[in-house]
Amino acid sequence: MAILITGGAGYIGSHTMVELLNAGKEVVCVDNFSNSKPVSLERVKKITGKDFKSYEVDLLDREGLEKVFMENDIDSCIHFAGLKAVGESVEKPLLYYHNNLTGTFVLCELLAKYGAKRIVFSSSATVYGKPESVPISEDFPLSTTNPYGETKLMIERILKDLYVSDKEWSVSILRYFNPIGAHKSGMIGEDPKGIPNNLLPYVAQVATGKRECLSVFGNDYNTHDGTGVRDYIHVVDLARAHLCAINRAETLTGVEYFNIGTGVGYSVLDIVKAYEKATGVKINYKIAPRRPGDIDECYANPEKAAKLLGWKAEFNIEDMCRDSYRWQSNNPNGYGDD
Ligand code: NAD
Ligand code: UFG
């Protein structure tokens, strides 16, 4: 019995495959490499010393995907594949709706057809929109501000309807907060294309001299130092949450929602300080205007995941910064070097 991993070559997927393989699970990866490279899968094999099958397949290609089901004994799925850049989703909404929604439709039809009605889905804290208070619990009101977020919320609702229509489904919705860091080997990590949109990849590139200076987007937010506060979570902790979710799904049907965060918020300037402390490298920064759409504060109440999944984040912010720096120093051009 194998777990189908869609988007397994990506940042979170590759780290999750390491944890699944180390736990003795069988995995089959599908990815179209639109935002990743096959070399990440080779590195997963090196880290774990284990082999697995992978297919270059687009989820929109029903025939190609069905072949994967025919050739493997798939009984569940962790569904990472999707486009994820908020700004790009505003510019290209049809691309985002088509890729993320249609890809999920094709996938779910085949999961049902082949009797693998167990899915763990990558959702995001973005579905809480601008929360009225923090920490955020799973029952907070949901809203979104961009097409990317819409696709997450729509897929959450579609998966719920699927269960309503057929009680054999097991659906676990994981709402990630801000994944950062990298595997301790320094062999896999986040490999953004071009100028990074997200804070940590940018800081990592300043630390290693690839970029001059971090722009801190706004210092007049309603937070302890005026800069935006987020719940940063080590990608390996996040990966382990998937292992817990897939184990729970083996025995339960239904739909469950889990916040996957640490429950602690750090500001942009806290991150700069933590990065400097963890690495001994100075991070140049300047205060810049706010980035449209950003919110003041966002951090999780992760108690439900602790209680039902038996999962808790273990790495601290310095671990996250140190591991990010190791990955970036070893791979200044990401997987492009290989
Ligand atoms: P990523 O881009 O590194 O990985 C996604 C993978 O999916 C890539 O390898 C890409 O090539 C693949 N893919 C995209 N469309 C596909 C398609 N149609 N068919 C086959 N493969 C396809 O992103 P990530 O950071 O690893 O994120 C994984 C998931 O988690 C995504 O769904 C993302 O929206 C979600 N998420 C990410 C974050 C974050 O900050 N990284 C936060 C919340 C949620
Ligand atoms: N920031 C800067 N400078 C930068 C980049 C970011 O100051 O160069 C600040 C932002 O203003 C924000 C904080 O750093 O206050 C974090 O920003 P990120 O872009 O790293 O992360 P976001 O919280 O904005 O968004 C991320 C993902 C979304 C996802 C969301 C919740 O990019 O896709 O987390 O999971 F929806």
Short mmCIF file of C-alpha atoms and ligand atoms in Angstrom, two decimals:
data_model
loop_
_atom_site.label_atom_id
_atom_site.label_comp_id
_atom_site.label_asym_id
_atom_site.label_seq_id
_atom_site.Cartn_x
_atom_site.Cartn_y
_atom_site.Cartn_z
CA MET A 1 0.00 0.00 0.00
CA ALA A 2 1.44 3.37 -1.01
CA ILE A 3 0.72 7.00 -0.23
CA LEU A 4 0.44 9.18 -3.32
CA ILE A 5 2.35 12.41 -2.78
CA THR A 6 1.30 15.14 -5.20
CA GLY A 7 3.83 17.98 -5.45
CA GLY A 8 6.38 15.81 -3.66
CA ALA A 9 9.38 17.49 -5.30
CA GLY A 10 8.46 20.87 -3.78
CA TYR A 11 9.63 22.46 -0.57
CA ILE A 12 7.19 20.92 1.91
CA GLY A 13 6.58 17.75 -0.11
CA SER A 14 10.26 16.79 -0.22
CA HIS A 15 10.65 17.24 3.54
CA THR A 16 7.48 15.25 4.16
CA MET A 17 8.70 12.39 1.97
CA VAL A 18 11.85 12.17 4.10
CA GLU A 19 9.77 11.81 7.27
CA LEU A 20 7.39 9.29 5.68
CA LEU A 21 10.23 7.17 4.28
CA ASN A 22 12.07 7.27 7.61
CA ALA A 23 8.87 6.04 9.25
CA GLY A 24 8.79 3.07 6.86
CA LYS A 25 5.94 4.28 4.64
CA GLU A 26 5.79 3.52 0.95
CA VAL A 27 5.36 6.64 -1.20
CA VAL A 28 4.76 7.39 -4.87
CA CYS A 29 5.46 10.93 -6.03
CA VAL A 30 3.77 12.85 -8.84
CA ASP A 31 4.95 16.33 -9.80
CA ASN A 32 5.00 18.32 -13.03
CA PHE A 33 8.13 20.20 -11.85
CA SER A 34 6.49 23.55 -12.62
CA ASN A 35 7.99 24.91 -9.40
CA SER A 36 10.62 22.32 -8.50
CA LYS A 37 13.36 20.15 -9.94
CA PRO A 38 13.76 16.36 -10.06
CA VAL A 39 17.06 16.67 -8.19
CA SER A 40 15.17 17.32 -4.94
CA LEU A 41 13.81 13.77 -5.22
CA GLU A 42 17.32 12.38 -5.74
CA ARG A 43 18.36 14.14 -2.55
CA VAL A 44 15.40 12.69 -0.64
CA LYS A 45 16.67 9.27 -1.70
CA LYS A 46 20.21 10.13 -0.55
CA ILE A 47 19.06 11.43 2.83
CA THR A 48 16.86 8.43 3.57
CA GLY A 49 18.79 5.71 1.74
CA LYS A 50 15.42 4.58 0.38
CA ASP A 51 14.04 4.36 -3.11
CA PHE A 52 10.56 5.24 -4.33
CA LYS A 53 8.73 5.70 -7.61
CA SER A 54 8.21 9.16 -9.05
CA TYR A 55 6.32 10.32 -12.12
CA GLU A 56 6.55 13.55 -14.06
CA VAL A 57 2.82 14.05 -14.39
CA ASP A 58 0.55 17.09 -14.36
CA LEU A 59 -2.58 16.63 -12.24
CA LEU A 60 -4.53 18.12 -15.12
CA ASP A 61 -3.47 15.17 -17.28
CA ARG A 62 -6.11 12.60 -16.31
CA GLU A 63 -4.69 9.80 -18.44
CA GLY A 64 -1.18 10.32 -17.14
CA LEU A 65 -2.41 10.38 -13.56
CA GLU A 66 -4.62 7.33 -14.00
CA LYS A 67 -1.57 5.38 -15.19
CA VAL A 68 0.03 6.09 -11.80
CA PHE A 69 -3.02 4.59 -10.08
CA MET A 70 -2.99 1.57 -12.37
CA GLU A 71 0.69 0.86 -11.76
CA ASN A 72 0.64 1.28 -7.97
CA ASP A 73 -1.40 0.14 -5.01
CA ILE A 74 -2.36 3.59 -3.74
CA ASP A 75 -4.57 3.78 -0.66
CA SER A 76 -4.21 7.43 0.40
CA CYS A 77 -2.88 10.77 -0.74
CA ILE A 78 -1.10 13.82 0.62
CA HIS A 79 -1.99 16.62 -1.75
CA PHE A 80 0.66 19.37 -1.91
CA ALA A 81 0.55 20.12 -5.64
CA GLY A 82 -0.60 23.63 -6.38
CA LEU A 83 0.57 27.08 -7.32
CA LYS A 84 1.24 29.23 -4.27
CA ALA A 85 2.40 32.78 -5.08
CA VAL A 86 -0.16 35.27 -3.78
CA GLY A 87 0.91 38.17 -6.07
CA GLU A 88 1.01 35.99 -9.18
CA SER A 89 -2.47 34.66 -8.35
CA VAL A 90 -3.83 38.22 -8.50
CA GLU A 91 -2.24 38.69 -11.94
CA LYS A 92 -3.19 35.26 -13.29
CA PRO A 93 -6.38 34.17 -11.51
CA LEU A 94 -7.48 31.73 -14.22
CA LEU A 95 -4.16 29.92 -14.08
CA TYR A 96 -4.49 29.53 -10.30
CA TYR A 97 -8.13 28.45 -10.33
CA HIS A 98 -7.54 26.03 -13.18
CA ASN A 99 -4.37 24.47 -11.81
CA ASN A 100 -5.36 24.22 -8.17
CA LEU A 101 -9.07 23.41 -8.52
CA THR A 102 -9.11 21.28 -11.67
CA GLY A 103 -6.02 19.42 -10.49
CA THR A 104 -7.86 18.58 -7.26
CA PHE A 105 -11.01 17.47 -9.14
CA VAL A 106 -9.08 15.04 -11.34
CA LEU A 107 -7.15 13.75 -8.34
CA CYS A 108 -10.25 13.18 -6.19
CA GLU A 109 -12.11 11.42 -9.00
CA LEU A 110 -9.25 8.97 -9.36
CA LEU A 111 -8.83 8.53 -5.60
CA ALA A 112 -12.53 7.58 -5.47
CA LYS A 113 -12.33 5.34 -8.54
CA TYR A 114 -9.36 3.40 -7.11
CA GLY A 115 -10.81 3.13 -3.58
CA ALA A 116 -8.25 5.43 -1.97
CA LYS A 117 -10.63 7.80 -0.22
CA ARG A 118 -8.10 9.24 2.22
CA ILE A 119 -6.64 12.66 1.62
CA VAL A 120 -4.50 15.08 3.60
CA PHE A 121 -4.70 18.54 2.05
CA SER A 122 -2.25 21.47 2.26
CA SER A 123 -4.33 24.44 3.28
CA SER A 124 -3.07 27.69 4.73
CA ALA A 125 -3.60 30.19 7.52
CA THR A 126 -4.51 32.53 4.68
CA VAL A 127 -8.09 31.12 4.95
CA TYR A 128 -8.52 33.11 8.20
CA GLY A 129 -8.17 36.39 6.26
CA LYS A 130 -7.62 39.25 8.71
CA PRO A 131 -8.36 37.53 12.04
CA GLU A 132 -10.25 39.48 14.70
CA SER A 133 -7.92 38.21 17.40
CA VAL A 134 -4.94 35.93 18.00
CA PRO A 135 -4.18 33.12 18.61
CA ILE A 136 -6.34 31.71 15.82
CA SER A 137 -8.44 28.59 16.43
CA GLU A 138 -9.86 26.31 13.74
CA ASP A 139 -13.42 27.58 14.31
CA PHE A 140 -12.55 31.21 13.51
CA PRO A 141 -14.45 32.83 10.58
CA LEU A 142 -12.99 32.15 7.14
CA SER A 143 -12.34 34.67 4.38
CA THR A 144 -9.72 35.36 1.75
CA THR A 145 -8.28 38.35 -0.07
CA ASN A 146 -6.72 36.88 -3.22
CA PRO A 147 -7.25 34.09 -5.79
CA TYR A 148 -4.60 31.85 -4.19
CA GLY A 149 -6.43 31.99 -0.85
CA GLU A 150 -9.74 31.45 -2.64
CA THR A 151 -8.44 28.21 -4.13
CA LYS A 152 -7.49 26.97 -0.65
CA LEU A 153 -10.89 27.82 0.79
CA MET A 154 -12.76 26.40 -2.20
CA ILE A 155 -10.81 23.14 -2.04
CA GLU A 156 -11.53 22.88 1.69
CA ARG A 157 -15.25 23.21 0.91
CA ILE A 158 -15.13 20.80 -2.02
CA LEU A 159 -13.44 18.15 0.12
CA LYS A 160 -16.07 18.62 2.81
CA ASP A 161 -18.86 18.16 0.23
CA LEU A 162 -17.14 15.02 -0.97
CA TYR A 163 -17.38 13.55 2.52
CA VAL A 164 -21.02 14.67 2.85
CA SER A 165 -21.78 12.76 -0.36
CA ASP A 166 -19.80 9.64 0.60
CA LYS A 167 -19.03 8.84 4.23
CA GLU A 168 -16.15 6.54 3.28
CA TRP A 169 -13.91 9.57 2.78
CA SER A 170 -11.32 10.63 5.31
CA VAL A 171 -10.29 14.26 4.83
CA SER A 172 -7.63 16.01 6.90
CA ILE A 173 -7.21 19.70 6.22
CA LEU A 174 -3.90 21.03 7.52
CA ARG A 175 -3.76 24.82 7.73
CA TYR A 176 -0.08 25.68 7.68
CA PHE A 177 1.20 28.85 9.26
CA ASN A 178 4.62 30.05 7.98
CA PRO A 179 6.92 27.13 7.11
CA ILE A 180 10.63 27.99 7.12
CA GLY A 181 13.98 26.25 7.65
CA ALA A 182 15.33 23.15 5.98
CA HIS A 183 16.39 19.57 6.64
CA LYS A 184 19.45 19.41 8.90
CA SER A 185 21.47 17.71 6.14
CA GLY A 186 21.43 21.00 4.21
CA MET A 187 20.56 18.96 1.11
CA ILE A 188 16.91 19.97 0.65
CA GLY A 189 15.28 23.33 1.25
CA GLU A 190 13.22 26.14 -0.21
CA ASP A 191 14.28 27.17 -3.72
CA PRO A 192 12.28 30.24 -4.78
CA LYS A 193 12.45 31.42 -8.38
CA GLY A 194 13.99 34.88 -8.78
CA ILE A 195 13.60 37.46 -6.03
CA PRO A 196 12.03 35.77 -2.99
CA ASN A 197 8.58 37.01 -1.98
CA ASN A 198 8.73 35.53 1.50
CA LEU A 199 10.71 36.76 4.46
CA LEU A 200 13.00 33.86 5.30
CA PRO A 201 14.32 33.07 1.83
CA TYR A 202 15.06 36.78 1.45
CA VAL A 203 16.87 36.97 4.80
CA ALA A 204 18.85 33.84 3.86
CA GLN A 205 19.98 35.47 0.62
CA VAL A 206 21.04 38.64 2.46
CA ALA A 207 22.95 36.51 4.99
CA THR A 208 24.89 34.73 2.25
CA GLY A 209 25.60 37.94 0.31
CA LYS A 210 23.36 37.24 -2.68
CA ARG A 211 21.19 40.28 -1.83
CA GLU A 212 22.23 43.56 -0.26
CA CYS A 213 19.53 44.49 2.14
CA LEU A 214 16.17 43.27 3.47
CA SER A 215 13.22 45.63 3.10
CA VAL A 216 11.10 45.43 6.24
CA PHE A 217 7.58 46.03 4.98
CA GLY A 218 6.14 48.51 7.48
CA ASN A 219 7.00 49.36 11.09
CA ASP A 220 3.66 50.87 12.05
CA TYR A 221 1.65 47.70 12.60
CA ASN A 222 -0.17 47.11 15.85
CA THR A 223 2.52 44.74 17.22
CA HIS A 224 5.21 44.89 19.93
CA ASP A 225 7.77 46.58 17.64
CA GLY A 226 5.54 47.74 14.78
CA THR A 227 6.64 45.03 12.31
CA GLY A 228 4.40 42.16 11.16
CA VAL A 229 4.08 39.13 13.43
CA ARG A 230 3.80 35.55 12.13
CA ASP A 231 3.91 31.99 13.42
CA TYR A 232 7.05 30.50 11.84
CA ILE A 233 7.23 26.72 11.89
CA HIS A 234 10.17 24.48 11.03
CA VAL A 235 9.41 22.61 7.80
CA VAL A 236 10.50 19.32 9.43
CA ASP A 237 7.96 19.83 12.22
CA LEU A 238 5.36 20.55 9.54
CA ALA A 239 6.42 17.42 7.64
CA ARG A 240 5.93 15.33 10.79
CA ALA A 241 2.40 16.68 11.18
CA HIS A 242 1.59 14.95 7.87
CA LEU A 243 2.83 11.64 9.21
CA CYS A 244 0.55 12.06 12.25
CA ALA A 245 -2.39 13.03 10.00
CA ILE A 246 -1.95 10.08 7.64
CA ASN A 247 -1.67 7.66 10.58
CA ARG A 248 -4.88 9.05 12.10
CA ALA A 249 -6.66 8.87 8.73
CA GLU A 250 -5.99 5.12 8.56
CA THR A 251 -8.57 4.51 11.27
CA LEU A 252 -11.07 7.36 10.87
CA THR A 253 -13.46 8.76 8.31
CA GLY A 254 -14.79 12.33 8.39
CA VAL A 255 -13.44 15.83 7.84
CA GLU A 256 -11.03 17.43 10.29
CA TYR A 257 -9.26 20.79 10.28
CA PHE A 258 -5.95 21.40 12.04
CA ASN A 259 -3.82 24.47 12.57
CA ILE A 260 -0.18 23.54 12.10
CA GLY A 261 1.86 26.21 13.85
CA THR A 262 3.89 26.69 17.01
CA GLY A 263 1.49 29.05 18.76
CA VAL A 264 4.23 31.68 19.09
CA GLY A 265 4.44 34.87 17.04
CA TYR A 266 7.67 36.56 15.96
CA SER A 267 7.98 39.97 14.33
CA VAL A 268 10.13 40.69 11.28
CA LEU A 269 12.72 42.36 13.51
CA ASP A 270 12.63 39.40 15.94
CA ILE A 271 13.49 37.20 12.96
CA VAL A 272 16.38 39.44 11.92
CA LYS A 273 17.78 39.23 15.47
CA ALA A 274 17.25 35.48 15.74
CA TYR A 275 18.95 34.94 12.37
CA GLU A 276 21.94 37.03 13.44
CA LYS A 277 22.17 35.13 16.74
CA ALA A 278 21.88 31.69 15.14
CA THR A 279 24.40 32.35 12.36
CA GLY A 280 26.70 35.12 13.61
CA VAL A 281 26.06 37.01 10.36
CA LYS A 282 24.79 40.61 10.24
CA ILE A 283 21.53 41.12 8.34
CA ASN A 284 21.31 44.54 6.66
CA TYR A 285 17.79 45.92 6.61
CA LYS A 286 15.86 49.09 5.94
CA ILE A 287 12.31 50.05 6.77
CA ALA A 288 10.13 50.17 3.64
CA PRO A 289 6.41 50.88 3.03
CA ARG A 290 3.82 48.28 3.99
CA ARG A 291 3.15 45.51 1.46
CA PRO A 292 -0.49 45.68 0.30
CA GLY A 293 -2.66 42.94 1.79
CA ASP A 294 -0.40 42.18 4.78
CA ILE A 295 -1.96 41.83 8.22
CA ASP A 296 -0.60 42.85 11.63
CA GLU A 297 -0.51 39.55 13.43
CA CYS A 298 -1.13 35.89 12.69
CA TYR A 299 -0.37 32.98 14.96
CA ALA A 300 -2.01 29.68 15.72
CA ASN A 301 -3.72 28.05 18.60
CA PRO A 302 -2.22 24.60 17.88
CA GLU A 303 -4.00 22.74 20.75
CA LYS A 304 -6.33 20.73 18.54
CA ALA A 305 -3.39 19.19 16.64
CA ALA A 306 -1.71 18.37 19.95
CA LYS A 307 -4.83 16.71 21.31
CA LEU A 308 -6.05 14.77 18.27
CA LEU A 309 -2.94 14.26 16.15
CA GLY A 310 -0.52 13.94 19.06
CA TRP A 311 1.63 16.48 17.23
CA LYS A 312 3.56 19.44 18.60
CA ALA A 313 6.29 21.61 17.07
CA GLU A 314 9.70 20.76 18.52
CA PHE A 315 12.15 23.11 16.81
CA ASN A 316 12.68 26.68 18.01
CA ILE A 317 13.28 29.84 16.01
CA GLU A 318 17.07 29.55 16.21
CA ASP A 319 16.93 25.99 14.86
CA MET A 320 14.84 27.31 11.97
CA CYS A 321 17.29 30.13 11.19
CA ARG A 322 20.38 27.92 11.52
CA ASP A 323 18.93 25.27 9.19
CA SER A 324 17.81 27.89 6.67
CA TYR A 325 21.34 29.32 6.64
CA ARG A 326 22.96 25.89 6.19
CA TRP A 327 20.76 25.13 3.18
CA GLN A 328 21.36 28.56 1.64
CA SER A 329 25.14 28.44 2.20
CA ASN A 330 25.45 24.92 0.78
CA ASN A 331 23.21 25.74 -2.20
CA PRO A 332 23.59 29.46 -3.03
CA ASN A 333 21.68 28.91 -6.28
CA GLY A 334 19.22 26.42 -4.86
CA TYR A 335 18.91 23.22 -6.87
CA GLY A 336 20.20 25.13 -9.89
CA ASP A 337 23.75 24.12 -8.93
CA ASP A 338 23.17 20.42 -9.32
P1 NAD B 1 6.16 24.19 -3.87
O1 NAD B 1 5.83 25.07 -5.02
O2 NAD B 1 7.59 24.08 -3.46
O3 NAD B 1 5.59 22.71 -4.12
C1 NAD B 1 4.42 22.48 -4.86
C2 NAD B 1 4.76 21.42 -5.90
O4 NAD B 1 3.59 21.14 -6.68
C3 NAD B 1 5.85 21.85 -6.87
O5 NAD B 1 6.86 20.86 -6.91
C4 NAD B 1 5.14 21.98 -8.21
O6 NAD B 1 5.98 21.66 -9.29
C5 NAD B 1 3.99 21.01 -8.04
N1 NAD B 1 2.79 21.28 -8.86
C6 NAD B 1 2.11 22.45 -8.98
N2 NAD B 1 1.06 22.29 -9.81
C7 NAD B 1 1.07 20.99 -10.21
C8 NAD B 1 0.25 20.22 -11.09
N3 NAD B 1 -0.79 20.75 -11.73
N4 NAD B 1 0.56 18.92 -11.28
C9 NAD B 1 1.63 18.35 -10.65
N5 NAD B 1 2.43 19.04 -9.82
C10 NAD B 1 2.17 20.34 -9.60
O7 NAD B 1 5.28 24.69 -2.64
P2 NAD B 1 5.36 24.30 -1.09
O8 NAD B 1 5.84 25.49 -0.36
O9 NAD B 1 6.03 23.01 -0.94
O10 NAD B 1 3.80 24.17 -0.79
C11 NAD B 1 3.13 22.91 -0.86
C12 NAD B 1 1.65 23.17 -0.63
O11 NAD B 1 1.48 23.82 0.64
C13 NAD B 1 1.00 24.07 -1.67
O12 NAD B 1 -0.31 23.60 -1.92
C14 NAD B 1 0.95 25.41 -0.96
O13 NAD B 1 -0.10 26.22 -1.44
C15 NAD B 1 0.71 25.00 0.48
N6 NAD B 1 1.16 26.01 1.47
C16 NAD B 1 2.44 26.48 1.41
C17 NAD B 1 2.86 27.46 2.32
C18 NAD B 1 4.25 28.03 2.27
O14 NAD B 1 4.47 29.09 2.85
N7 NAD B 1 5.21 27.38 1.63
C19 NAD B 1 1.95 27.94 3.29
C20 NAD B 1 0.67 27.41 3.33
C21 NAD B 1 0.28 26.44 2.41
N1 UFG B 2 8.28 40.69 4.96
C1 UFG B 2 9.18 41.73 4.94
N2 UFG B 2 10.08 41.77 3.91
C2 UFG B 2 10.13 40.83 2.93
C3 UFG B 2 9.18 39.76 2.96
C4 UFG B 2 8.27 39.73 3.99
O1 UFG B 2 9.17 42.60 5.82
O2 UFG B 2 10.96 40.93 2.02
C5 UFG B 2 7.32 40.61 6.09
C6 UFG B 2 5.86 40.65 5.68
O3 UFG B 2 5.42 41.98 5.57
C7 UFG B 2 5.19 39.86 6.83
C8 UFG B 2 6.26 38.85 7.23
O4 UFG B 2 7.50 39.35 6.73
O5 UFG B 2 4.97 40.72 7.92
C9 UFG B 2 6.02 37.46 6.64
O6 UFG B 2 5.87 37.57 5.23
P1 UFG B 2 5.92 36.30 4.25
O7 UFG B 2 5.76 36.81 2.86
O8 UFG B 2 7.11 35.48 4.56
O9 UFG B 2 4.66 35.43 4.72
P2 UFG B 2 3.10 35.82 4.76
O10 UFG B 2 2.66 35.63 6.17
O11 UFG B 2 2.82 37.11 4.14
O12 UFG B 2 2.47 34.72 3.81
C10 UFG B 2 2.81 33.34 3.91
C11 UFG B 2 2.65 32.68 2.53
C12 UFG B 2 1.20 32.68 2.12
C13 UFG B 2 0.39 32.01 3.18
C14 UFG B 2 0.61 32.68 4.51
C15 UFG B 2 -0.12 31.95 5.62
O13 UFG B 2 3.39 33.40 1.56
O14 UFG B 2 1.06 31.94 0.93
O15 UFG B 2 2.02 32.68 4.83
O16 UFG B 2 0.23 30.58 5.58
F1 UFG B 2 -0.92 32.11 2.85
#
